[in-house]
């Protein structure tokens, strides 16, 4: 890296606008990347000219950014347990922190969260910050986001990861807005850029047609919500050395405007986002009773039932089962698509499945282009026989 | 609530297809030349606003931040029954991430004629973050509730509603002013009527630019965005495997074998 007071970070697109903007001819293009030479007087013209925002004043950048250390994970505690996505984030945080040589933190909010905090320590968190109060029993966006904001302001982590659960996606933006920092939604992969040490946050965009890598150059913490089932969970460590730090909760100091009146647990046994095996039915089933067959196969395999959008629109099955761009994104070990053509909007919700098997009458069906195994046949012949065979064995 | 409810629905115009082009230089979207529609989720938000107005009286204002032609989305919403359209448009707002977008929208809302309820779509099909709503609520310093699937009652400055969480449905009571986001299970959006379309054609669209808002250029548009796109790439395609044809028994065997390979049976 150059000694110049102005720094070009990763992501320079070589447009040359900075070269034109520089009154001191202090910028050269080398291999299509801007390089600041010793002639630089730190006037800042190029910072303004850069369309990608990758040119920064060094002092400005360093003064703020280096105050922040540690990779913090929000451990979502609900109904007496820590959501498994939190352990996945903890595992990823350990990897990122090792590279940065920074500590790993977890923060947990709720009532009676002691066992959860201990579990986080046993899985290798260096510090677990605990906000425990009977008044925090039910999740509410207001007090939870206020406390997390407070925690980030006090502990100054460089990275703050939140699970992209319904709770995380509702509360995360509030925290980011309070902290005046960026938030990347629904990330599927995270890494540290070797040169800058910045967090690279990759997420699908446009219904999965495109992947975008995003970073947060100027503000801290670097925040992301991260999809469930993307990383392995942090394992128990041999000699846990982490500590639990109880934080004071003063409910008079946090907002609390929305009241929880009741909660009705979802009836479905296996939700499709958690299922390891999904059997999905499409319009090719011809009628609503097709889902009875799908359910039988799913039950035989211990999986859940998914659906394409038109079957939901037809009223054959509840929206909660819809897979795709306007439904849910799933990533099971096996996705079995029956009578589904494989439109790009459907693919958007399932193509990261480990193994895709498709049954379709039409040998030209697009679903076959992304299937590990494509079976050309009538689902009403194949599926009943498959169920029999599974039961026989 | 004798004057009824003042409702604002922020909507976004999105490309009709999901196959869009990116500007490689800025990492932002090229919106020119792509057929544009109202973000599908926002139609549910408009519909819910209209239903509340029908029940409680009041008015529904639609608001969008975008290029000048995003006015079309506002007119489509007016054709459905919305009262007024507000277009937040300025070159200085371009390229904004959710932080800058939500700030600009929040400041614009403060310039409008007041509000009791802001209804956002669950997420957009292009930005696809679902963050703009809650961030806007924070900027306005009002509470928010995401994933609302039913509004049970609005009375005495309070709303009782239900919302979907991953593990079930929660019933909440929230004070007005409030921001909510809604998904597709809340209602069935109506179609525009011919009369509505005629009205929409003539409707005045109010414009808000940064000379009205006077926001610091460092807080808006690409410059005001904390997140930056480093690169955009094609996702790894799920590799295509074999496609088998044959007798039912052969087909079933093929699936059975694959399931065994995957160790799920
Ligand atoms: C903005 C937008 C969002 C969308 N979001 C989603 C989404 O979230 N999820 C989604 O799924 N779609 C979504 N869609 C719709 C999508 O474009 C397709 O229309 C839809 O996925 C098609 O569903 P399908 O495969 O069930 O039906 P079809 O495309 O009609 O396919 C039926 C298939 O069944 C086969 N078939 C027929 N009979 C049999 C039989 N007896 N045995 C075996 N095979 C048989 C046929 O060969 C055909 O391939 C969206 C569209 C838009 C515009
Ligand atoms: N540019 C915009 N103008 C008005 N409303 C918007 C805009 N962007 C997002 N919204 C609102 O915020 C919701 C969520 O958008 P997003 O965060 O992009 O997924 C949308 O459904 C809209 O209600």
Short mmCIF file of N, CA and C in Angstrom, two decimals, chain A residues 70-72 90 93-94 97-98 101-106 117 120-129 237 239-245:
data_model
loop_
_atom_site.label_atom_id
_atom_site.label_comp_id
_atom_site.label_asym_id
_atom_site.label_seq_id
_atom_site.Cartn_x
_atom_site.Cartn_y
_atom_site.Cartn_z
N UNK A 70 -13.37 -6.87 16.86
CA UNK A 70 -14.17 -7.99 17.32
C UNK A 70 -15.31 -8.31 16.37
N UNK A 71 -15.60 -9.60 16.27
CA UNK A 71 -16.70 -10.04 15.42
C UNK A 71 -17.84 -10.45 16.34
N UNK A 72 -18.94 -9.73 16.27
CA UNK A 72 -20.04 -9.97 17.19
C UNK A 72 -21.20 -10.65 16.47
N UNK A 90 -21.81 -18.03 14.82
CA UNK A 90 -20.67 -18.08 15.73
C UNK A 90 -19.49 -18.81 15.07
N UNK A 93 -18.08 -16.55 12.55
CA UNK A 93 -17.40 -15.43 13.23
C UNK A 93 -16.01 -15.86 13.69
N UNK A 94 -15.89 -17.10 14.15
CA UNK A 94 -14.59 -17.59 14.61
C UNK A 94 -13.59 -17.59 13.46
N UNK A 97 -12.78 -13.95 12.60
CA UNK A 97 -12.01 -13.32 13.67
C UNK A 97 -10.57 -13.83 13.68
N UNK A 98 -10.41 -15.12 13.37
CA UNK A 98 -9.06 -15.68 13.35
C UNK A 98 -8.23 -14.97 12.30
N UNK A 101 -7.49 -11.60 13.54
CA UNK A 101 -6.87 -11.65 14.87
C UNK A 101 -7.63 -10.73 15.84
N UNK A 102 -8.92 -10.92 15.84
CA UNK A 102 -9.79 -10.16 16.73
C UNK A 102 -10.64 -11.16 17.54
N UNK A 103 -11.21 -10.72 18.66
CA UNK A 103 -12.02 -11.63 19.47
C UNK A 103 -13.42 -11.88 18.86
N UNK A 104 -14.05 -12.94 19.38
CA UNK A 104 -15.40 -13.28 18.95
C UNK A 104 -16.37 -12.98 20.10
N UNK A 105 -17.39 -12.21 19.80
CA UNK A 105 -18.40 -11.87 20.80
C UNK A 105 -19.76 -12.43 20.41
N UNK A 106 -20.57 -12.70 21.44
CA UNK A 106 -21.98 -12.95 21.17
C UNK A 106 -22.76 -12.03 22.08
N UNK A 117 -26.30 -18.51 27.17
CA UNK A 117 -25.02 -17.81 27.26
C UNK A 117 -23.89 -18.80 27.51
N UNK A 120 -23.00 -20.69 24.43
CA UNK A 120 -22.19 -19.89 23.50
C UNK A 120 -20.73 -19.88 23.93
N UNK A 121 -20.49 -19.84 25.24
CA UNK A 121 -19.10 -19.90 25.74
C UNK A 121 -18.52 -21.28 25.42
N UNK A 122 -19.32 -22.31 25.67
CA UNK A 122 -18.79 -23.67 25.45
C UNK A 122 -18.48 -23.90 23.98
N UNK A 123 -19.10 -23.11 23.12
CA UNK A 123 -18.81 -23.24 21.69
C UNK A 123 -17.77 -22.21 21.23
N UNK A 124 -17.11 -21.57 22.17
CA UNK A 124 -15.92 -20.81 21.79
C UNK A 124 -16.04 -19.29 21.73
N UNK A 125 -17.18 -18.73 22.15
CA UNK A 125 -17.26 -17.26 22.16
C UNK A 125 -16.31 -16.73 23.23
N UNK A 126 -15.57 -15.65 22.92
CA UNK A 126 -14.65 -15.08 23.90
C UNK A 126 -15.38 -14.27 24.96
N UNK A 127 -16.40 -13.55 24.52
CA UNK A 127 -17.21 -12.79 25.48
C UNK A 127 -18.67 -12.92 25.06
N UNK A 128 -19.52 -13.16 26.05
CA UNK A 128 -20.96 -13.16 25.76
C UNK A 128 -21.60 -12.06 26.59
N UNK A 129 -22.18 -11.11 25.91
CA UNK A 129 -22.86 -10.00 26.60
C UNK A 129 -24.32 -10.36 26.79
N UNK A 237 -15.78 -26.40 22.21
CA UNK A 237 -14.32 -26.35 22.26
C UNK A 237 -13.85 -27.06 23.53
N UNK A 239 -11.33 -26.35 25.91
CA UNK A 239 -11.15 -25.59 27.15
C UNK A 239 -11.75 -24.22 27.03
N UNK A 240 -13.08 -24.14 27.12
CA UNK A 240 -13.68 -22.83 26.87
C UNK A 240 -13.15 -21.80 27.87
N UNK A 241 -12.70 -20.67 27.32
CA UNK A 241 -12.11 -19.64 28.18
C UNK A 241 -12.95 -18.38 28.18
N UNK A 242 -14.03 -18.43 27.45
CA UNK A 242 -14.85 -17.22 27.30
C UNK A 242 -15.51 -16.81 28.61
N UNK A 243 -15.93 -15.56 28.66
CA UNK A 243 -16.59 -15.06 29.87
C UNK A 243 -17.97 -14.52 29.53
N UNK A 244 -18.83 -14.59 30.53
CA UNK A 244 -20.17 -14.04 30.39
C UNK A 244 -20.20 -12.68 31.08
N UNK A 245 -20.65 -11.69 30.38
CA UNK A 245 -20.68 -10.34 30.97
C UNK A 245 -22.13 -9.88 31.04
#
